[in-house]
mmCIF file of C-alpha atoms in Angstrom:
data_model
loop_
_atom_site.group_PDB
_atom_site.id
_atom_site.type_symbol
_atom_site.label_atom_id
_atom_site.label_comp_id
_atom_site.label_asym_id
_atom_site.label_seq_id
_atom_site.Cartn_x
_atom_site.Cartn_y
_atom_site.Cartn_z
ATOM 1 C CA UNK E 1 -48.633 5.109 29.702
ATOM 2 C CA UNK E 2 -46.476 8.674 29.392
ATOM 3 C CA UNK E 3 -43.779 6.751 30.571
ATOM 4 C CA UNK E 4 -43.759 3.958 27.970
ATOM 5 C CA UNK E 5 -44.219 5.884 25.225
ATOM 6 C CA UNK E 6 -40.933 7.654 26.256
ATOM 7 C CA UNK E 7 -39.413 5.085 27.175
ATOM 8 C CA UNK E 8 -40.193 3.488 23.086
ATOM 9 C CA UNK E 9 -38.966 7.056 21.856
ATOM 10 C CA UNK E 10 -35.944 6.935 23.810
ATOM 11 C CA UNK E 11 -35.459 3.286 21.968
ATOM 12 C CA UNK E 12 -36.176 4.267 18.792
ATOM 13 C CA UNK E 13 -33.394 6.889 19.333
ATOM 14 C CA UNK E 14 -30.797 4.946 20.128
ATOM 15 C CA UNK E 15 -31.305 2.465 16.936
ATOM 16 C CA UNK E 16 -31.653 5.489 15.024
ATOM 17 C CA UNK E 17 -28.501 6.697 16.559
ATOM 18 C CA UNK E 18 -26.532 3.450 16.203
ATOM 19 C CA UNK E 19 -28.021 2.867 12.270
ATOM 20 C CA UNK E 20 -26.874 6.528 11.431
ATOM 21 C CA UNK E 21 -23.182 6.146 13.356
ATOM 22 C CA UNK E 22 -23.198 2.174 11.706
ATOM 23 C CA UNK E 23 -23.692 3.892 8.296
ATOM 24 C CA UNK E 24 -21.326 6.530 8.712
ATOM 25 C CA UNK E 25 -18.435 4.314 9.814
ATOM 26 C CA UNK E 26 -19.222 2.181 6.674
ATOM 27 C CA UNK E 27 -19.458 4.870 4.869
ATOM 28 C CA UNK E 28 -16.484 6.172 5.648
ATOM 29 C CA UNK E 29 -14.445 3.249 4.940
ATOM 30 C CA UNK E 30 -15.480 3.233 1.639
ATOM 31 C CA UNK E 31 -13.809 5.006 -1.142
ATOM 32 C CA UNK E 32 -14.012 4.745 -5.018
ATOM 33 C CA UNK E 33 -11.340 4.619 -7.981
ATOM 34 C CA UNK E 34 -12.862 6.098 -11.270
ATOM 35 C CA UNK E 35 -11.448 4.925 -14.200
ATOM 36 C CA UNK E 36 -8.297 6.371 -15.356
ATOM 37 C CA UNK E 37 -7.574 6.305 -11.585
ATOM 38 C CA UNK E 38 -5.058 4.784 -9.581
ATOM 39 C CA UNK E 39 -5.076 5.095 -5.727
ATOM 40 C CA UNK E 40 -2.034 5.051 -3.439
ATOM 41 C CA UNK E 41 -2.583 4.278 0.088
ATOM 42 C CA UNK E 42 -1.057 6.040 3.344
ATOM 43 C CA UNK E 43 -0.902 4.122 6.522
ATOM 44 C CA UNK E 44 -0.568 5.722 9.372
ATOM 45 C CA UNK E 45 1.376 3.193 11.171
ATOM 46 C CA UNK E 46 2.897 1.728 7.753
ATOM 47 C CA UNK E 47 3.278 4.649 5.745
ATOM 48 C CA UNK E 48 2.507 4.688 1.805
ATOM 49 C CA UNK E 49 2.009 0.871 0.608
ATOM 50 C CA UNK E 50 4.465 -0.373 -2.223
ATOM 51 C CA UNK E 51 1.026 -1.418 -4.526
ATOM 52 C CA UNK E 52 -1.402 0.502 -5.893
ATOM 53 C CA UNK E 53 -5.250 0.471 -6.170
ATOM 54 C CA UNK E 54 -6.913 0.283 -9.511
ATOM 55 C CA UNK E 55 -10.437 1.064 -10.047
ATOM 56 C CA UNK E 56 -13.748 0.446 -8.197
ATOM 57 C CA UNK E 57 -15.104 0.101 -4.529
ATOM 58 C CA UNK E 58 -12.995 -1.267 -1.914
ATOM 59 C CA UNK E 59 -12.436 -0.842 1.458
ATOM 60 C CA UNK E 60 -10.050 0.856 4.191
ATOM 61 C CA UNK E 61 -9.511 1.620 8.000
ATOM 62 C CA UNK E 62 -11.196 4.865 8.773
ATOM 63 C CA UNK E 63 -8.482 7.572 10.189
ATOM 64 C CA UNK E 64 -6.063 4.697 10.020
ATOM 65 C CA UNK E 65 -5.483 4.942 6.039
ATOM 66 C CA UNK E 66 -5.987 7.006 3.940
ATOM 67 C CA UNK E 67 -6.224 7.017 -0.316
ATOM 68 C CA UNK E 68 -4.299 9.809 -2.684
ATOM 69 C CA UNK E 69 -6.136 9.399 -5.635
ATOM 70 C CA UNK E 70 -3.981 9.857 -8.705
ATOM 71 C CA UNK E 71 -5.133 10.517 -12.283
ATOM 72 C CA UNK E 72 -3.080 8.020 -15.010
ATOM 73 C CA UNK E 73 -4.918 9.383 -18.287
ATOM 74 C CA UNK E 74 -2.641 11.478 -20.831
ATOM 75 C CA UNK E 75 -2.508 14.923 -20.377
ATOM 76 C CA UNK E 76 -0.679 18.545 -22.170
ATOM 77 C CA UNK E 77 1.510 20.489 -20.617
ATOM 78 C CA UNK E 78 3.326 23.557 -22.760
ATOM 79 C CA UNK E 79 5.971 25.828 -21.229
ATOM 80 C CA UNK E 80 7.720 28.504 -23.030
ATOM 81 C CA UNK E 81 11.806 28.750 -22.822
ATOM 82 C CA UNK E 82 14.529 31.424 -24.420
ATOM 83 C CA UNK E 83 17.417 29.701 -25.492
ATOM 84 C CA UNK E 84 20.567 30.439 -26.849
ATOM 85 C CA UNK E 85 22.195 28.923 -30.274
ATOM 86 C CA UNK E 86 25.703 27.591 -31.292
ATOM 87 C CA UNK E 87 26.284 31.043 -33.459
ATOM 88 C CA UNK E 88 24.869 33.303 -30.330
ATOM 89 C CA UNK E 89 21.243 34.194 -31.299
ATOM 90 C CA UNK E 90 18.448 33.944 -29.044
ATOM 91 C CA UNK E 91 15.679 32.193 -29.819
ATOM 92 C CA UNK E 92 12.340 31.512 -27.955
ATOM 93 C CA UNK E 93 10.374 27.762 -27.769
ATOM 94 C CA UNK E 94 7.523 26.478 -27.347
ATOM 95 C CA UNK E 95 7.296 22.758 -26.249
ATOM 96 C CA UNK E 96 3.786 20.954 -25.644
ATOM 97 C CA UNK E 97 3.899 17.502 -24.204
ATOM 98 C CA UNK E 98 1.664 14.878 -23.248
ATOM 99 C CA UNK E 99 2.672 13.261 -20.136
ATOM 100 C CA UNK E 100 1.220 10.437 -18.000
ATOM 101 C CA UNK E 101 3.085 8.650 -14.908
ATOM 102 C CA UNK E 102 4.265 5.222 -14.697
ATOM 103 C CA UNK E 103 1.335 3.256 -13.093
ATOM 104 C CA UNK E 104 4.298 1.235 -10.967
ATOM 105 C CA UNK E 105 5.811 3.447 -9.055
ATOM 106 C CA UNK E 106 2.979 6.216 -8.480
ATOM 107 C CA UNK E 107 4.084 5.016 -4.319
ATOM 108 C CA UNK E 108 7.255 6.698 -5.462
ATOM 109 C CA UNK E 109 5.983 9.272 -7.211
ATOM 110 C CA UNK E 110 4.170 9.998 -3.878
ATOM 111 C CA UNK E 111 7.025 10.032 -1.575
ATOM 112 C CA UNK E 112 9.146 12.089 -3.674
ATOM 113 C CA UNK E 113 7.407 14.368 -5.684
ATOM 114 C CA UNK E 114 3.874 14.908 -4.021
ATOM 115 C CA UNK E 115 0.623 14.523 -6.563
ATOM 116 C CA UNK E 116 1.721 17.703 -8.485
ATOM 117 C CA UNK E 117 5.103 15.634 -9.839
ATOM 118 C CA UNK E 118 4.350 16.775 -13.534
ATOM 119 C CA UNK E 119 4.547 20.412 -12.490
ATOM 120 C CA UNK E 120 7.127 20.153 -10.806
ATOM 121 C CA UNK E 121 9.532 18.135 -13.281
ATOM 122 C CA UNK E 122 8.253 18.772 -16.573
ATOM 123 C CA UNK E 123 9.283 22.854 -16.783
ATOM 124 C CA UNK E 124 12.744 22.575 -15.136
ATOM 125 C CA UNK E 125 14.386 19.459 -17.544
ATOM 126 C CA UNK E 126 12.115 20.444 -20.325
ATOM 127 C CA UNK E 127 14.173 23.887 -20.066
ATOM 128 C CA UNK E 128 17.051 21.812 -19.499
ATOM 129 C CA UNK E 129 16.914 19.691 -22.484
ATOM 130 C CA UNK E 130 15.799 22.395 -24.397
ATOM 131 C CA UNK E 131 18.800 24.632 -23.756
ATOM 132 C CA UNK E 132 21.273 21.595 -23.773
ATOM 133 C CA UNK E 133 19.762 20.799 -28.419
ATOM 134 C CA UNK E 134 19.364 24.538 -29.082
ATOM 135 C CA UNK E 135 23.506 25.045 -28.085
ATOM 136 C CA UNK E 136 24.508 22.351 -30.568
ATOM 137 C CA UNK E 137 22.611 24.379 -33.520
ATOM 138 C CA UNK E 138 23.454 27.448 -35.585
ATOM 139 C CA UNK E 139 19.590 29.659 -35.665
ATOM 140 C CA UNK E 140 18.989 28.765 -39.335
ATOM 141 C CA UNK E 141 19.648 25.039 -38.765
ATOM 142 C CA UNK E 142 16.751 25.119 -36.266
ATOM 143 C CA UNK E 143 14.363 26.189 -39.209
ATOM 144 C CA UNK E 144 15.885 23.729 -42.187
ATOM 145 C CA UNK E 145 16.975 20.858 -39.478
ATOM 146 C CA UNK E 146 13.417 20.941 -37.827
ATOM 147 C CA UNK E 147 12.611 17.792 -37.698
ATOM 148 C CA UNK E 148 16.263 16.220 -36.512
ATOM 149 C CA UNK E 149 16.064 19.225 -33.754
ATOM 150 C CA UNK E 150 12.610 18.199 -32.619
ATOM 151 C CA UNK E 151 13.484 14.320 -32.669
ATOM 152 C CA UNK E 152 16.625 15.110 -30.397
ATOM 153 C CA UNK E 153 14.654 16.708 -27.688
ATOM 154 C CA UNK E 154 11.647 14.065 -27.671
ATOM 155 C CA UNK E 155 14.626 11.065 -27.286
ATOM 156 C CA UNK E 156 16.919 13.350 -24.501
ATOM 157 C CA UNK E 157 13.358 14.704 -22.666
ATOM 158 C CA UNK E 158 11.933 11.148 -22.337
ATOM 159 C CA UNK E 159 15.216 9.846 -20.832
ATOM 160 C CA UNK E 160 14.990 12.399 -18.394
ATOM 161 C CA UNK E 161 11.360 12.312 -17.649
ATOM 162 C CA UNK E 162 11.841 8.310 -17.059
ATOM 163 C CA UNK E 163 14.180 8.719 -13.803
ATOM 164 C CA UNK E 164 11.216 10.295 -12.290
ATOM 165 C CA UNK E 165 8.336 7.945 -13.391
ATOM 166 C CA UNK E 166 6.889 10.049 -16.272
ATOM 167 C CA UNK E 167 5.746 8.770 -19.518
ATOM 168 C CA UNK E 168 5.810 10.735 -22.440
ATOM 169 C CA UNK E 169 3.688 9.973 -25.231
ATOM 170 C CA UNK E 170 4.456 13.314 -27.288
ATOM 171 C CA UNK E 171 6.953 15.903 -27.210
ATOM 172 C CA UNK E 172 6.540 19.120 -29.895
ATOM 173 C CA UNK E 173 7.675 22.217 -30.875
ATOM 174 C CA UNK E 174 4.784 23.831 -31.477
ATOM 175 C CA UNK E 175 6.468 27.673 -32.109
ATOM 176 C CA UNK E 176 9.782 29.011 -32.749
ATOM 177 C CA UNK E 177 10.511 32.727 -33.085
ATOM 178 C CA UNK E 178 14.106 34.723 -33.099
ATOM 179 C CA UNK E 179 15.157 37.873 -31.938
ATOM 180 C CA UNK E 180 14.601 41.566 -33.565
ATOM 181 C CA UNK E 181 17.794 41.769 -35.264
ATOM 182 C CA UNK E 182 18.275 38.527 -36.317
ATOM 183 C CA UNK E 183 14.374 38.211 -38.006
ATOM 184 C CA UNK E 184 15.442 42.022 -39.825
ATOM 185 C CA UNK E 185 18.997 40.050 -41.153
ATOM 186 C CA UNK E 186 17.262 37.249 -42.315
ATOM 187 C CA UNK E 187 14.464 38.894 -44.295
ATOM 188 C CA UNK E 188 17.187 41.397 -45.482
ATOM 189 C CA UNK E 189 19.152 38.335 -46.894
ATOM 190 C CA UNK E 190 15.997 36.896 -48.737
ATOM 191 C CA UNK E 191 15.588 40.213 -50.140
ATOM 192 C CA UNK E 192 19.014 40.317 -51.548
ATOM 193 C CA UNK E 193 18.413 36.494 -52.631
ATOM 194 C CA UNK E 194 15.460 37.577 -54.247
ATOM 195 C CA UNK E 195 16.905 40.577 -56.006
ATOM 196 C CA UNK E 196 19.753 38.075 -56.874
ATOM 197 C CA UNK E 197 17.378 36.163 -58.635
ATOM 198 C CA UNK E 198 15.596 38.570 -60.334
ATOM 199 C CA UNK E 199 18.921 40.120 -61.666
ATOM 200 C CA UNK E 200 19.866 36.663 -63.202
ATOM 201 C CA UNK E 201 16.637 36.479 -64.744
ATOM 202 C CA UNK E 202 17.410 39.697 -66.409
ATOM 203 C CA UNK E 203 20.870 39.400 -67.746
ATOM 204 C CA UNK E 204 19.411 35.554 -69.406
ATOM 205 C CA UNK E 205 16.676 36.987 -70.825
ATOM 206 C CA UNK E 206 19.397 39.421 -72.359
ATOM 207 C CA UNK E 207 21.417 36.745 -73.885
ATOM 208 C CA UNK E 208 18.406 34.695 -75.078
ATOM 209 C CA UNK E 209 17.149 37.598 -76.982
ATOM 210 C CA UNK E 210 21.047 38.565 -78.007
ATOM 211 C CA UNK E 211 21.060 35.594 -79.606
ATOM 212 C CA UNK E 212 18.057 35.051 -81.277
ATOM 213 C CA UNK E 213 18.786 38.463 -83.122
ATOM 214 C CA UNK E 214 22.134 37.453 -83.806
ATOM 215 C CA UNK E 215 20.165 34.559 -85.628
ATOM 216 C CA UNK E 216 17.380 36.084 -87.199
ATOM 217 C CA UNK E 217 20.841 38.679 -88.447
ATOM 218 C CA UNK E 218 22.492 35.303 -89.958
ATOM 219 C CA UNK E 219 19.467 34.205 -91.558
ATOM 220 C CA UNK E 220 18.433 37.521 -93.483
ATOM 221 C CA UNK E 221 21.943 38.191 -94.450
ATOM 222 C CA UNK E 222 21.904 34.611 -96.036
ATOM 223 C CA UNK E 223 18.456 35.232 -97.648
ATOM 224 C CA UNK E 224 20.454 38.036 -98.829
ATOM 225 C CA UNK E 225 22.825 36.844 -100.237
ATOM 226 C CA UNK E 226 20.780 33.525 -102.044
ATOM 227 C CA UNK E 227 18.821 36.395 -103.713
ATOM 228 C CA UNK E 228 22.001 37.981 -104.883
ATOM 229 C CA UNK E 229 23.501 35.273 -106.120
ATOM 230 C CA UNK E 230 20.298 33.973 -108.099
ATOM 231 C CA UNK E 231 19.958 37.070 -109.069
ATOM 232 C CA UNK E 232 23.384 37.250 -110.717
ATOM 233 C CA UNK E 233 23.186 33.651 -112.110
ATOM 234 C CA UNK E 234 19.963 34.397 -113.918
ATOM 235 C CA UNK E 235 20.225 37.941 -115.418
ATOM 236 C CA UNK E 236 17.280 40.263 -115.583
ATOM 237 C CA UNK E 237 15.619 37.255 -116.651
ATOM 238 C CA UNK E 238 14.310 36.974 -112.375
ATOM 239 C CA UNK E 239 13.336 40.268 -112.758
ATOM 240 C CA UNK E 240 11.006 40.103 -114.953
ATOM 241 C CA UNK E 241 9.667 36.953 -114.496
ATOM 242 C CA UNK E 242 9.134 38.669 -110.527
ATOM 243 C CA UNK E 243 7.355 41.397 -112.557
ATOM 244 C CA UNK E 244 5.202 39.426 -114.299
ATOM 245 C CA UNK E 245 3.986 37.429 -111.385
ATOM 246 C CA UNK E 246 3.242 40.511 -109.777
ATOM 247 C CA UNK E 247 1.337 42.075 -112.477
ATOM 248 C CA UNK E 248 -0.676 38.901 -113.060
ATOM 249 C CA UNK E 249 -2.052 38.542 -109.258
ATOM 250 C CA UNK E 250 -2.995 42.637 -109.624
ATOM 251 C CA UNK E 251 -4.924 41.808 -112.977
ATOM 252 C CA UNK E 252 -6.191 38.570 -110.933
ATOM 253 C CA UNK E 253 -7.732 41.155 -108.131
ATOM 254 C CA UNK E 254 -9.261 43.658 -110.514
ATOM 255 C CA UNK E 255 -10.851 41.018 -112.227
ATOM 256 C CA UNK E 256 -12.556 39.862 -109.152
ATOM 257 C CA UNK E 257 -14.158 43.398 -108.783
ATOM 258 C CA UNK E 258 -17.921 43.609 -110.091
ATOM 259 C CA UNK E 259 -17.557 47.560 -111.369
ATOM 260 C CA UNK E 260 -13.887 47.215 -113.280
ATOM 261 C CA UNK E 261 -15.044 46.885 -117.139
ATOM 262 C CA UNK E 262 -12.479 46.236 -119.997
ATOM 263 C CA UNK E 263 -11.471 49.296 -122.332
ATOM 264 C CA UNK E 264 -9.278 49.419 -125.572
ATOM 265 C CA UNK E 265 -6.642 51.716 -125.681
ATOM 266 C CA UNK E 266 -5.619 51.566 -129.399
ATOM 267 C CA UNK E 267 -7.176 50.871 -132.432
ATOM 268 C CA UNK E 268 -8.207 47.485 -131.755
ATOM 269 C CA UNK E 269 -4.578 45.684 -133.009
ATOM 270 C CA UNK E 270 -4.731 43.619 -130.051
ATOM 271 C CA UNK E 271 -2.553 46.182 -128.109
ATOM 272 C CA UNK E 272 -2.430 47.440 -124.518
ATOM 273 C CA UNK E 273 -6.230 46.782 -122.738
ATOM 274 C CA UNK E 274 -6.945 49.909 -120.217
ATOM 275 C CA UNK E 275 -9.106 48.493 -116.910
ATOM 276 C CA UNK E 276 -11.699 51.357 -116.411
ATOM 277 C CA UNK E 277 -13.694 51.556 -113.154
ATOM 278 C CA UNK E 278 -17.339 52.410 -113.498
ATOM 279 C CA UNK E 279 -19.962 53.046 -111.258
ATOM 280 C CA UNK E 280 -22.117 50.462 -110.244
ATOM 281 C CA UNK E 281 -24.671 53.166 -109.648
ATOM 282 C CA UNK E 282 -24.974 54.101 -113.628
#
């Protein structure tokens, strides 16, 4: 009875056994592609296979191949470089790109450049190209020609970053900064520009107001003169008609006034009136 009941252990064992070493060899030549995945395969009799693997379950010889799993999605890279211009400055760059590799030849990619290929290529010919547009430049032209200087690079960095199966979706300069001395020239020049300006504002505002009292001059001097000349025409007859106008707007005001009364000076011939003022308290 001891003996068949070890015997059925024993069996149960072994299935065990053989189920747990089944599943593990299954298991093990299984592998899975995520999306924005590609897999490459290694052979260890063929070496790396010309296709690639796109996404899902599939199946392989355990310790006979085995899959590099590479990742095809977009992704940044920035690197700084110090260049030097066409007029000798210095100037430092920062360049972000977004980089992904050509689906097709990731077997290449493999072989040549390992699965870190975009750290490996993208700092050396992004300094390249980099140093190669900053030389044709003077250092102000990178900061009015901006956009020309940033199109240049993105055409001569994808060309480059084609021979070894990188895309690039989006090449930048996201920073650009000079040396000491040249940033202290350049905001001593806009000083002086600015002080330029300022000085030219001056000397018009001069003239303008030169010549407005040059013609307010004209003008009174020819009032002047049109007073003179009426003046001369007429006689003392402008005179006194200029006196009489003014003494009829004083009598006008007085009159107006509640506590100016009305006094004769002579003996009632109709002569000179005196205006007396009284108190509006009496």
């Amino acid at each position: 009875m001891a003996a068949a009941a070890s015997n059925l252990l024993s069996g149960i064992a072994r299935v065990a056994l053989t189920l747990g070493t089944g599943a593990a060899l299954v298991n093990s030549a299984l592998y899975t592609v995520d999306g924005g995945q590609r897999a490459v395969i290694f052979d260890r009799f063929g070496g790396v296979r010309d296709s690639t693997v796109s996404e899902g379950t599939h199946f392989l010889i355990p310790w006979l191949q085995k899959p590099i799993i590479f990742d095809i999605r977009t992704r940044p890279h920035s690197f700084t470089s110090t260049s030097g211009t066409k007029d000798l400055q210095m100037v430092n760059l920062t360049l972000r790109l977004l980089s992904r590799p050509d689906t097709p030849r990731l077997p290449t990619i493999f072989k040549t450049l390992g699965t870190e290929y975009d750290e490996k290529v993208l700092p050396s010919i992004g300094n390249e190209v980099l140093k190669a547009v900053v030389a044709q430049f003077n250092a102000d032209q990178l900061l009015t020609d901006r956009p020309a200087v940033s199109a240049l690079v993105k055409d001569s960095l994808t060309k480059r970053a084609k021979d070894f199966g990188i895309i690039l979706d989006d090449v930048a300069i996201t920073h650009l900064s000079y040396g000491t001395e040249f940033s202290r020239a350049v905001e001593q020049k806009q000083v002086a520009q600015q002080e330029a300006e300022r000085s030219k504002f001056v000397v018009m505002k001069a003239e303008q107001e030169r010549r407005a009292a040059i013609i307010r001059a004209e003008g009174e001097s020819e009032a002047a003169k049109l007073i003179s000349d009426a003046t001369l025409q007429a006689g003392m007859g402008l005179v006194e008609l200029r006196r009489i106008e003014a003494a009829r707007e004083n009598a006008a005001t007085l009159a107006r006034s509640g506590n100016i009364g009305y006094i004769p000076s002579g003996g009632g011939n109709g002569g000179n009136q005196l205006l007396l003022g009284l108190n509006a308290a009496r």
